[in-house]
Coordinates of C-alpha atoms (C1' of nucleotides) in Angstrom, one line a residue:
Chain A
X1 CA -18.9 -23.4 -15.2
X2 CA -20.2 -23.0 -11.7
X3 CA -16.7 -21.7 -10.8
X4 CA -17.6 -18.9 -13.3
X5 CA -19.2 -16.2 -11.0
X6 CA -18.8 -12.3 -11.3
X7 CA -14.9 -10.9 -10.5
X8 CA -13.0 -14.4 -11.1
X9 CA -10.3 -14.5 -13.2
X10 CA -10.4 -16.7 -16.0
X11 CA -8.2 -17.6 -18.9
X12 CA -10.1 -18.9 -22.1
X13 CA -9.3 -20.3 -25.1
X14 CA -11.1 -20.9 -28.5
X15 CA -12.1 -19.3 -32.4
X16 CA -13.0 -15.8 -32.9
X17 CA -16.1 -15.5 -34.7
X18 CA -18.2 -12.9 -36.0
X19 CA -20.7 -12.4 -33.1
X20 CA -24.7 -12.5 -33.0
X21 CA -25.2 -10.6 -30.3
X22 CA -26.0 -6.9 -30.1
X23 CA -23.0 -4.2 -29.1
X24 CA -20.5 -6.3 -30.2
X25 CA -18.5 -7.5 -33.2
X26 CA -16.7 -10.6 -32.4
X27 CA -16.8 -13.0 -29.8
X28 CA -14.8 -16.2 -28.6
X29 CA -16.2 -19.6 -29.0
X30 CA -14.5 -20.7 -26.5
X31 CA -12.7 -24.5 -26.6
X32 CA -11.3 -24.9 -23.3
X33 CA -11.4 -21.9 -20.1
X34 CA -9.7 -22.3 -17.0
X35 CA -10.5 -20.5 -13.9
X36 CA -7.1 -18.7 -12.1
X37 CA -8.9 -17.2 -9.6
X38 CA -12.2 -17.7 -8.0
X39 CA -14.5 -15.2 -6.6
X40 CA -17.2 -15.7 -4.1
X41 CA -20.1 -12.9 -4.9
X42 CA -21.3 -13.5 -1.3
X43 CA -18.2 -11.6 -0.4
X44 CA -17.1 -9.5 -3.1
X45 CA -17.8 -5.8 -2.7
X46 CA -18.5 -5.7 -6.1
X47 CA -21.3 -6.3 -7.8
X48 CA -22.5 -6.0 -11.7
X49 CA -25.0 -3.2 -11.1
X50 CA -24.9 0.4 -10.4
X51 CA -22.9 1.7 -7.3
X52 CA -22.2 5.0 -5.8
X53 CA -18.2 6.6 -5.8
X54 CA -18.6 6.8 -2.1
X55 CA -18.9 3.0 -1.7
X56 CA -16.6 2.4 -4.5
X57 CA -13.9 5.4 -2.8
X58 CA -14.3 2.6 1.1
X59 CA -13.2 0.2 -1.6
X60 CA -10.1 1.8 -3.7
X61 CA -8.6 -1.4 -3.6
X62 CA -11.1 -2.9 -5.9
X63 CA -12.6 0.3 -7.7
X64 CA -10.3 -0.6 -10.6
X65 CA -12.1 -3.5 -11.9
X66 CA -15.2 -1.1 -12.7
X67 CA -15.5 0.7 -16.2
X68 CA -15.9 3.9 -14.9
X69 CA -12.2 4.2 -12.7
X70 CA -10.4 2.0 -15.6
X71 CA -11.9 4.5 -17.6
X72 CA -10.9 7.6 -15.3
X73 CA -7.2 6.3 -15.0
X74 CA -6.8 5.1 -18.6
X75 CA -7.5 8.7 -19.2
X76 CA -5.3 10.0 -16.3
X77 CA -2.3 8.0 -17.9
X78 CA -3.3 10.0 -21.2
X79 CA -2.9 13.3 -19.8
X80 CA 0.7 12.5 -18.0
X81 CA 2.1 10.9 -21.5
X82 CA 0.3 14.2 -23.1
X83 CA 1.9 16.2 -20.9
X84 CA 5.5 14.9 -21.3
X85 CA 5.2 15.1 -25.2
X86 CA 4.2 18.7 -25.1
X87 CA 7.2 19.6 -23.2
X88 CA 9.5 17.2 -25.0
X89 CA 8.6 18.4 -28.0
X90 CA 9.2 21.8 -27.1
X91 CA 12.8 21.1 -25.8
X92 CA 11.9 21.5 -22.2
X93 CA 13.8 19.3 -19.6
X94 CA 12.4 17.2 -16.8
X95 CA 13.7 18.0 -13.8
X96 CA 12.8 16.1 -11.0
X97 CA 12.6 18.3 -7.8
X98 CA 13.0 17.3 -4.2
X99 CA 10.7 15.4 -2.5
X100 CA 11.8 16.2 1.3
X101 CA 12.8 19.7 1.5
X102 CA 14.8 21.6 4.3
X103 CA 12.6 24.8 2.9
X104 CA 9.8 25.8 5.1
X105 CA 9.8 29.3 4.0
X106 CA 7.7 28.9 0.6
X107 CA 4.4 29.8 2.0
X108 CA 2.4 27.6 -0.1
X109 CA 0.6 26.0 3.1
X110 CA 1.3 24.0 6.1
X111 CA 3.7 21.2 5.6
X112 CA 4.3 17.3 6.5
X113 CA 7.3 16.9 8.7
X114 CA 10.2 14.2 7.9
X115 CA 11.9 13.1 11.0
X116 CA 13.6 9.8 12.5
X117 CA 13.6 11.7 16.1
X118 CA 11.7 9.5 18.5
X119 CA 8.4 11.3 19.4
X120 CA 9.4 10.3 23.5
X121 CA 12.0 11.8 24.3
X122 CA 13.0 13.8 21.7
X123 CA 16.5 15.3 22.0
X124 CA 16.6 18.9 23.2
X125 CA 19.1 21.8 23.1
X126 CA 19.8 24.1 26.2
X127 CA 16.7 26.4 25.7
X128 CA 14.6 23.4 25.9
X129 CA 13.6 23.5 22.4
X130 CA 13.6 20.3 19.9
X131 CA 17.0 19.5 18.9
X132 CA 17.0 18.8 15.0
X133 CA 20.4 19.0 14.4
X134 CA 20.2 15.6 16.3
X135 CA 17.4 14.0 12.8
X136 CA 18.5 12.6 10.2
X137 CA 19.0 15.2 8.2
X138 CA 20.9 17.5 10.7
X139 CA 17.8 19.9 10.0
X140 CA 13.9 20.1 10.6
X141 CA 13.3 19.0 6.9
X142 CA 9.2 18.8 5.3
X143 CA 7.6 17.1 2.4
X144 CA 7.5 19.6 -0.6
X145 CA 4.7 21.8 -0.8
X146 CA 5.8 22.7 -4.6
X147 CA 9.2 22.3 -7.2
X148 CA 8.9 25.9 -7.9
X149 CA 12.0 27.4 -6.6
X150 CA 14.2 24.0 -7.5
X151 CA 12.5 24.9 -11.5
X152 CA 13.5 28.3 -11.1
X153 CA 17.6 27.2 -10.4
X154 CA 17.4 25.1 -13.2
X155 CA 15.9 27.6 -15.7
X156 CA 18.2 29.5 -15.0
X157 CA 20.7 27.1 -16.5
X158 CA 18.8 24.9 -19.1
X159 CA 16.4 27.7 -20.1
X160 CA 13.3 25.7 -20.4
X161 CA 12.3 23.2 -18.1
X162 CA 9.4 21.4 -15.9
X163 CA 9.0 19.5 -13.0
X164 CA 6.1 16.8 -12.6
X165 CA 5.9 15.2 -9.2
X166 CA 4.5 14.8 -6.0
X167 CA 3.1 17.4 -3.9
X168 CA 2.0 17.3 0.0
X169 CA 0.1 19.6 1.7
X170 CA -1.4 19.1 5.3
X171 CA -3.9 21.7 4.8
X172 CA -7.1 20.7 6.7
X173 CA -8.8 21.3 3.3
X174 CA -12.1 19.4 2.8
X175 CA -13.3 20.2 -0.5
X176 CA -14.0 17.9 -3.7
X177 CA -10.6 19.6 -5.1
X178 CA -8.3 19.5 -2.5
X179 CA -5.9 16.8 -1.9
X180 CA -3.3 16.3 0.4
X181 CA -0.8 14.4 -1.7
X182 CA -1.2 15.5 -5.1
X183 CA 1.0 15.8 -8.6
X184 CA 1.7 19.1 -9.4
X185 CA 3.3 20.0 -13.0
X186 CA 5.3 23.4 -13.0
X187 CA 7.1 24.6 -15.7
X188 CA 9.7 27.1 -16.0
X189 CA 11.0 29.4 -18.6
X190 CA 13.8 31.6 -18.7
X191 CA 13.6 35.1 -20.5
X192 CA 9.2 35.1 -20.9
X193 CA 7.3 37.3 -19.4
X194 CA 3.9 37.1 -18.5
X195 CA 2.4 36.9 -21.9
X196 CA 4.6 34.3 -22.4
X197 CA 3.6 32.5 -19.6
X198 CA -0.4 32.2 -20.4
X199 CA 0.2 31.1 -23.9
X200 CA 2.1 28.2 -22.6
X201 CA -0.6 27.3 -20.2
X202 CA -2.8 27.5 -23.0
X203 CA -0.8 25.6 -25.8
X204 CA 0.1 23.2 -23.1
X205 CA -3.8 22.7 -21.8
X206 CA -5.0 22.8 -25.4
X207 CA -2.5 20.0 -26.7
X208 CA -3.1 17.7 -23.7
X209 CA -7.1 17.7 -24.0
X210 CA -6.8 17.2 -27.4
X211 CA -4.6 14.1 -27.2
X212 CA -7.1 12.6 -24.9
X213 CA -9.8 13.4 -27.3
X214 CA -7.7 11.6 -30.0
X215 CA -6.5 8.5 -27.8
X216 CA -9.5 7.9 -25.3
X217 CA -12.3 8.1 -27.4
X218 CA -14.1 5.5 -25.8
X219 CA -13.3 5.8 -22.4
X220 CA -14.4 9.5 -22.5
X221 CA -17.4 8.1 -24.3
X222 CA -17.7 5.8 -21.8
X223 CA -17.5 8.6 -19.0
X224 CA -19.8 11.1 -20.8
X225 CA -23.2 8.4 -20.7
X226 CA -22.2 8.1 -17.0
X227 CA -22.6 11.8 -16.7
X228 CA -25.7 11.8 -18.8
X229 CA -27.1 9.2 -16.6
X230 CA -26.6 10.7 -13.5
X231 CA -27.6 14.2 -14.6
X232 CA -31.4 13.0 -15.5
X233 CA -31.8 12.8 -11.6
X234 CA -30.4 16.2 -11.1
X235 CA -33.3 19.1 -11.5
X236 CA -33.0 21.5 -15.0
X237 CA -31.5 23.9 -13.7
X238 CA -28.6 22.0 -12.8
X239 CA -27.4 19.9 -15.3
X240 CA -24.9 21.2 -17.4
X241 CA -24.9 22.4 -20.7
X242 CA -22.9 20.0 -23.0
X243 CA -21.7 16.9 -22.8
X244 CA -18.2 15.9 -21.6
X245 CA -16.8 15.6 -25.2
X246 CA -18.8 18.7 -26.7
X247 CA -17.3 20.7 -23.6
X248 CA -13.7 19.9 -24.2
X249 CA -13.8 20.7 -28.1
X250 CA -14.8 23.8 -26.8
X251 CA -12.4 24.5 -24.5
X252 CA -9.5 23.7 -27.4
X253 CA -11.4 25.2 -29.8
X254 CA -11.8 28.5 -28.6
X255 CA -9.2 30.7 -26.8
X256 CA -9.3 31.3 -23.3
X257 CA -11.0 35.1 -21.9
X258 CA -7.7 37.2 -20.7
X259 CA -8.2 40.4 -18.3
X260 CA -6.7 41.6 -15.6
X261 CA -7.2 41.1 -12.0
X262 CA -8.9 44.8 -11.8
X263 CA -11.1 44.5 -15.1
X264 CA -12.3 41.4 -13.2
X265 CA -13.8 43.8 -10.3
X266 CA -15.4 45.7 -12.2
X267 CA -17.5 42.8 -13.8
X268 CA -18.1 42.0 -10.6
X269 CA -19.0 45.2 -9.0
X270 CA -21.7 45.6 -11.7
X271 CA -23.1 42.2 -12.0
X272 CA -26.5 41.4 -11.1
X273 CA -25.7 39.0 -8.5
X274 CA -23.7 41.7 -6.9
X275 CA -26.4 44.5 -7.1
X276 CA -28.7 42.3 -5.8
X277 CA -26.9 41.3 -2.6
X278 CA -26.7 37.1 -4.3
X279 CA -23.0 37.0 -3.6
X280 CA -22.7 36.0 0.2
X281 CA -18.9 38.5 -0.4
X282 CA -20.6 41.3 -1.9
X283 CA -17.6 43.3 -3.7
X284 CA -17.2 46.6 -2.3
X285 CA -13.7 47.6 -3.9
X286 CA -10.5 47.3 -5.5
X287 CA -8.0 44.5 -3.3
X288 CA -10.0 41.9 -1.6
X289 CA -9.4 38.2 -2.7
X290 CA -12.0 36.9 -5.0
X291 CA -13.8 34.2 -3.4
X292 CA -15.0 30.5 -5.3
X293 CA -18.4 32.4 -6.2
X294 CA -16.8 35.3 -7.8
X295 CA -14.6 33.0 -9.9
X296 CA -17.4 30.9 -10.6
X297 CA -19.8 33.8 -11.8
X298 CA -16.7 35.1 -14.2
X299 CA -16.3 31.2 -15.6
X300 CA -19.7 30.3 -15.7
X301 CA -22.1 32.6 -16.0
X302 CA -20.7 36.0 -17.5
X303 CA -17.6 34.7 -19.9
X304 CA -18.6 30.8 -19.8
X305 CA -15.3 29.6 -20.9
X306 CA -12.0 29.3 -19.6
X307 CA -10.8 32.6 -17.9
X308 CA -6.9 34.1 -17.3
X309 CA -7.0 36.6 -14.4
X310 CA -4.0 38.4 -14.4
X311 CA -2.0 41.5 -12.7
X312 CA -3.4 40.2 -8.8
X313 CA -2.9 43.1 -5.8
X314 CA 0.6 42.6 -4.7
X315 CA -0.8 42.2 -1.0
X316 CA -2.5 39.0 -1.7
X317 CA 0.0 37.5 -4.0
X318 CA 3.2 35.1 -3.0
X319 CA 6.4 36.9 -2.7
X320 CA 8.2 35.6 -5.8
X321 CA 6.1 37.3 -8.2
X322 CA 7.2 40.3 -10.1
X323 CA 6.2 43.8 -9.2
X324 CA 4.3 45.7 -11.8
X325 CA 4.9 49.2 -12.8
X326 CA 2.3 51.3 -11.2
X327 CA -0.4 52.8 -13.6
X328 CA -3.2 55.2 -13.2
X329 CA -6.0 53.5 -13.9
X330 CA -4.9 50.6 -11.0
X331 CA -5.4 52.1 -7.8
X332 CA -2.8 49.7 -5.9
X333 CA 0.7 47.8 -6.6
X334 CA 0.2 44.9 -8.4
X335 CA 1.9 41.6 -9.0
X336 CA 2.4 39.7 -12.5
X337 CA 0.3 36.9 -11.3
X338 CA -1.6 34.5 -13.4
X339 CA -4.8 31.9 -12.5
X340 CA -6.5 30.4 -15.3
X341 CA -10.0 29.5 -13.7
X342 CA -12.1 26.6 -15.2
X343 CA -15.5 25.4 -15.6
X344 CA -16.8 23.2 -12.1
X345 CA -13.2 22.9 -11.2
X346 CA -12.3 26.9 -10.0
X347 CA -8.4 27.4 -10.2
X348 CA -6.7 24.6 -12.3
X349 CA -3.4 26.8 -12.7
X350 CA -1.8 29.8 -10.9
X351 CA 1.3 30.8 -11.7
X352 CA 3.6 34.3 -12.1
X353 CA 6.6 35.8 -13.8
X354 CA 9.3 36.1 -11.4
X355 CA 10.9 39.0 -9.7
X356 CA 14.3 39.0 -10.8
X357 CA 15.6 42.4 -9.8
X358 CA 17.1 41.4 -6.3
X359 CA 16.4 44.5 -4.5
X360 CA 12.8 44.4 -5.0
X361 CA 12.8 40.6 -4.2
X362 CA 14.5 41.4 -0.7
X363 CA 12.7 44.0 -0.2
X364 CA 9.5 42.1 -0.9
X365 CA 10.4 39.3 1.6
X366 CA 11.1 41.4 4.4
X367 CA 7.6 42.8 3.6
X368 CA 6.3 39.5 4.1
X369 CA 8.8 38.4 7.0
X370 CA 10.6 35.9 4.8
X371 CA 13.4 34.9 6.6
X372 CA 16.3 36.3 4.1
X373 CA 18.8 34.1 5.6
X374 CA 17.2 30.7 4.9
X375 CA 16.5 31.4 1.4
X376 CA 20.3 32.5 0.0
X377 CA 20.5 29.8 -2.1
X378 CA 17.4 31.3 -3.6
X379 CA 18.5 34.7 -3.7
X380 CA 21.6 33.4 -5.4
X381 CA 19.6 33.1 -8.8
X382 CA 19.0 36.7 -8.0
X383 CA 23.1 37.8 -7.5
X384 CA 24.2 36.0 -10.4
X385 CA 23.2 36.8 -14.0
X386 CA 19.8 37.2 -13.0
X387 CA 17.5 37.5 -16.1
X388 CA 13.7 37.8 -16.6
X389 CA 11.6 34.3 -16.1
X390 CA 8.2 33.0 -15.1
X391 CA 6.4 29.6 -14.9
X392 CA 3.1 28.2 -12.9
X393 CA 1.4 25.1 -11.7
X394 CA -0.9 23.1 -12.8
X395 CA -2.8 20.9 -10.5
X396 CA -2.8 17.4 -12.4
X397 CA -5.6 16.1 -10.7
X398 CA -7.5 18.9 -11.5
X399 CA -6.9 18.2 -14.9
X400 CA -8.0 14.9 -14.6
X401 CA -11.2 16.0 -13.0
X402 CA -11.7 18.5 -15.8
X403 CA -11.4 15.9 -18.7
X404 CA -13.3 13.0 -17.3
X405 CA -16.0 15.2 -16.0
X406 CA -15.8 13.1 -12.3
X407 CA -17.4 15.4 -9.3
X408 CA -14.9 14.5 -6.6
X409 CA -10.9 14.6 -7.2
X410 CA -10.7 12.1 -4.6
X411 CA -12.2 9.9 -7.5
X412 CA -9.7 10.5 -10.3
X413 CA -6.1 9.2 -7.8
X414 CA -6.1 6.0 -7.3
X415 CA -5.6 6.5 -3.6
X416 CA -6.9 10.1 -2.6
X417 CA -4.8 11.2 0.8
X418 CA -7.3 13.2 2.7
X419 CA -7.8 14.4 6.6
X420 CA -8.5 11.8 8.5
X421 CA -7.8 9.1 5.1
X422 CA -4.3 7.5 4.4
X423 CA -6.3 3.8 3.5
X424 CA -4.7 1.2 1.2
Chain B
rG1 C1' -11.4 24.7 10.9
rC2 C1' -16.8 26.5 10.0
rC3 C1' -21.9 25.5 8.0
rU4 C1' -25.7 22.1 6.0
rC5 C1' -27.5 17.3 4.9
rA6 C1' -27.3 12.0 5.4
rG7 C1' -26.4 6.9 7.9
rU8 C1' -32.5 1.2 7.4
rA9 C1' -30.5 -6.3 4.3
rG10 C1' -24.2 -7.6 0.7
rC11 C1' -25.5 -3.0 -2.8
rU12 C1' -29.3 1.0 -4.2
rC13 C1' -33.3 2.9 -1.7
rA14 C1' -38.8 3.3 0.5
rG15 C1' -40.7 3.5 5.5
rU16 C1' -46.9 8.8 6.5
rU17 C1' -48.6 13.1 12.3
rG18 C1' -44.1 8.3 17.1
rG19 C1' -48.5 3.0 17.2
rU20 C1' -48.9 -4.4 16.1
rU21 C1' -44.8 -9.3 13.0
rA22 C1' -39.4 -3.1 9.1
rG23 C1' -40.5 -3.4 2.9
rA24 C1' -38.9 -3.3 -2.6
rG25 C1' -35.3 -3.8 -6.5
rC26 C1' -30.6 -5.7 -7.5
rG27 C1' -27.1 -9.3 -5.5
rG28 C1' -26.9 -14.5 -2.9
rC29 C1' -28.8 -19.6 -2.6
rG30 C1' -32.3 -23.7 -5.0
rG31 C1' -34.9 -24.7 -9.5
rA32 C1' -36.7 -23.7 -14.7
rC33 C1' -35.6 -21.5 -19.2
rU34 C1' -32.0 -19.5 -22.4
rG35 C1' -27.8 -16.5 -28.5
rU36 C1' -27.3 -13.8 -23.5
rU37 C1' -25.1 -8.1 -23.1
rA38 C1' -27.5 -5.1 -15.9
rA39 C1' -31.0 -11.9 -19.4
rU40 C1' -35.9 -13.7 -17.9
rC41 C1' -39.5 -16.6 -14.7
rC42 C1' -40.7 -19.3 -9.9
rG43 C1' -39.1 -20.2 -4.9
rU44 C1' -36.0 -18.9 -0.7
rA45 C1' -32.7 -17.0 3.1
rG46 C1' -30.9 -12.4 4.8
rG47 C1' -31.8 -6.5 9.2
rU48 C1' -28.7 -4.9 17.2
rC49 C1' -32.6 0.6 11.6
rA50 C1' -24.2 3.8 12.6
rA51 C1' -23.1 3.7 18.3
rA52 C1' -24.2 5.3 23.2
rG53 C1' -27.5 7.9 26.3
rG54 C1' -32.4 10.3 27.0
rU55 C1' -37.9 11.6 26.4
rU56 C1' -42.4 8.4 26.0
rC57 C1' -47.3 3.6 27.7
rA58 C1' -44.7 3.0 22.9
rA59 C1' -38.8 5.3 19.0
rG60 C1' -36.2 3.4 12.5
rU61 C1' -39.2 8.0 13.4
rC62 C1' -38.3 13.1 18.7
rC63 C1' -33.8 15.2 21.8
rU64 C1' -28.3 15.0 23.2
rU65 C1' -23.3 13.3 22.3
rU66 C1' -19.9 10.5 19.4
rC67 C1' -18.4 8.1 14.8
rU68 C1' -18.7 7.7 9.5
rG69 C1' -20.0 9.8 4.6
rA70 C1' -21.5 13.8 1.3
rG71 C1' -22.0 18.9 -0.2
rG72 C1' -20.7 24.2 0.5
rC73 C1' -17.0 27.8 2.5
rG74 C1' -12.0 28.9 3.9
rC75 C1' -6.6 27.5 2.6
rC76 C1' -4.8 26.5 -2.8
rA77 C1' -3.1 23.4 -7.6

RNA sequence: GCCUCAGUAGCUCAGUUGGUUAGAGCGGCGGACUGUUAAUCCGUAGGUCAAAGGUUCAAGUCCUUUCUGAGGCGCCA
């Protein structure tokens, strides 16, 4: 028995009998137990009580063993089974995209080199420059910042298909929903439009929260007294509404707020935090980015539930996306764009239909000084039976944040790669 | 990358306008008790106050730099 101490392992054997004890049904009278692994609490991290996700995060190897992250990554496992079904069920295909890419020309953000070159001495050509047809690859080749263009080939072929992998970018992003290895899903459908494309994302966010309703009961329940627990130290004002569980019926219970992109501004423009100079971006006009506390006002405080801004300006859209017919009432060029903006969590999916027509396409990248040349393989899709398509992508771990109610994302994968943090 | 806040025992924290030997709870160890659920009670050990430098008669407390962590912003999923 004194081997018995918090954290050892311990295999036991006996009768199950009804129990006496409070919060629980059964227990084991145990016969015989024999200790597999002994623990000494004067040197495990651990400890039966209370500690803070910034201690547990210096000791990912061993955050498992408490209820809260078993909980978080039963629930993560959940959404990726979820997520599978919906498409299966649907007669998509899983494609699996590249992980190293030759591609630097996607823009999606800065990028993780792949080399075997030696970093002394590296060979060099006659102008002095790195010599990469000397690596590995007989290219410069990156880590994938997205499965995007790899989706689009493929829709092009199987119709309706989705990637679900790994995604590296070396942004120096610091933020409780950035991530620098993360798994990204993006779907892809040939022939749907836009409309299309934000009932998917709906349907497909919908289903998946409502399987983890259904299958994690307790764990969410589990992860929602957490939440109530550590909201009674947080000031009125700032705790939120409903509970985890009552917020998620909500968001599959009630269809997501569509406008566009300039119906948006004009919210904006005439909200009270505007007029009265809250918003540290005031909005002036039509074609400036909104910023976090624009998107936040829109989620949170004017529509408080999950929003679909669509039809973005073309100048601060990606390249891809399709051109819209000009109108009127829209006083620039916009882009068939698509970011559905959650609760606490900002952007959880962006995505676009495509431009399929290749002359605009072309004439869009030299717009944007996309080299042409590197991206024929792309353009391909374009030259051959081209055909109207669109998809997006949905930052898993954003999900996960979303459904377990954690604050930081670097709490909901297992082990979060961050600036300055590649541990375990 | 920018801004703000924080770093005191294994963990979670308190430490007043700078002023004698730096405190508590939990955890550990020793004992008692026990159908317990974060058990309880008694006793006990445990600290280079993140690091370096400076101001001062005197620094956990003030200043500078560095490191680490958190939050916000930007980049985006």
């Amino acid at each position: 028995m004194d081997r018995i101490k918090f954290g050892a392992a311990i295999g036991a054997r006996g009768e199950l009998i009804a129990s006496q004890g409070k919060g629980q049904t059964v227990e084991l009278k145990a016969q015989d137990i024999v200790v597999y692994g002994d623990c000494n609490p004067e040197e495990y991290p651990l400890q039966p009580k209370k500690q803070t996700l910034e201690y547990l995060r210096e000791i990912a190897h061993l955050r498992f063993r408490t209820n809260t992250f078993a909980a978080v990554f039963r629930v993560r496992h959940a959404l990726a089974f979820a997520i599978h079904q919906f498409f299966n069920d649907r007669g998509f295909f899983y494609i699996h995209s590249p992980i190293i890419t030759g591609s630097d020309a996607e823009g999606a953000g800065e990028m993780f080199r792949v080399t075997t070159l030696p970093f002394d001495g590296p060979p060099r050509n006659e102008a002095g420059e790195i010599d990469f047809k000397e690596d590995f690859f007989g290219r410069s080749t990156n880590l994938t910042v997205s499965g995007q263009l790899e989706a689009e080939l493929a829709a092009l072929a199987l119709s309706e298909v989705y990637t679900f992998g790994p995604t590296f970018r070396a942004e120096n992003s610091n933020t409780t929903r950035h991530l620098a290895e993360f798994w990204m899903i993006e779907p892809e459908v040939a022939f749907a439009d836009l409309q299309d494309n934000m009932q998917l994302a709906e349907d497909m966010l919908q289903y998946v929260i409502k399987y983890a309703l259904k299958h994690c009961a307790e764990d969410l329940a589990l992860l929602e007294e957490r939440l109530i627990e550590e909201e009674k130290s947080k000031p009125q004002d700032q705790r939120s509404e409903m509970a985890l569980t009552e917020k998620l019926h909500f968001v599959t219970g009630n269809e997501f707020v569509r406008l566009t992109y300039t119906e948006a501004i004009d919210i904006l423009r005439n909200s009270n935090p505007n007029k009265k100079g809250k918003f540290q971006y005031k909005i002036e006009g039509w074609g400036a980015d909104l910023q976090s506390e624009h998107e936040r006002y829109l989620v949170e405080k004017h529509f408080k539930k999950p929003v679909i801004l669509t039809n973005y300006p073309a100048a601060i859209k990606a390249f891809y996306m399709r051109q819209d017919e000009p109108r009127e009432d829209v006083p620039g060029p916009t882009v068939s764009a698509m970011d559905i903006l959650f609760p606490g969590i900002g952007e959880i999916v962006g995505g676009s239909q495509r431009e399929e027509r290749y002359d605009r396409l072309v004439q869009r990248m030299a717009e944007m000084h996309i080299p042409e040349e590197e991206m024929q393989w792309f353009l391909d899709t374009r030259r051959f039976g081209s055909c109207p398509h669109a998809g997006f992508g949905l930052g898993f771990e954003r999900l996960v944040l979303f459904v377990t109610g954690m604050s930081n994302i670097r709490d909901v994968i297992p082990f979060p790669r961050f600036p300055g943090s590649a541990e375990f």
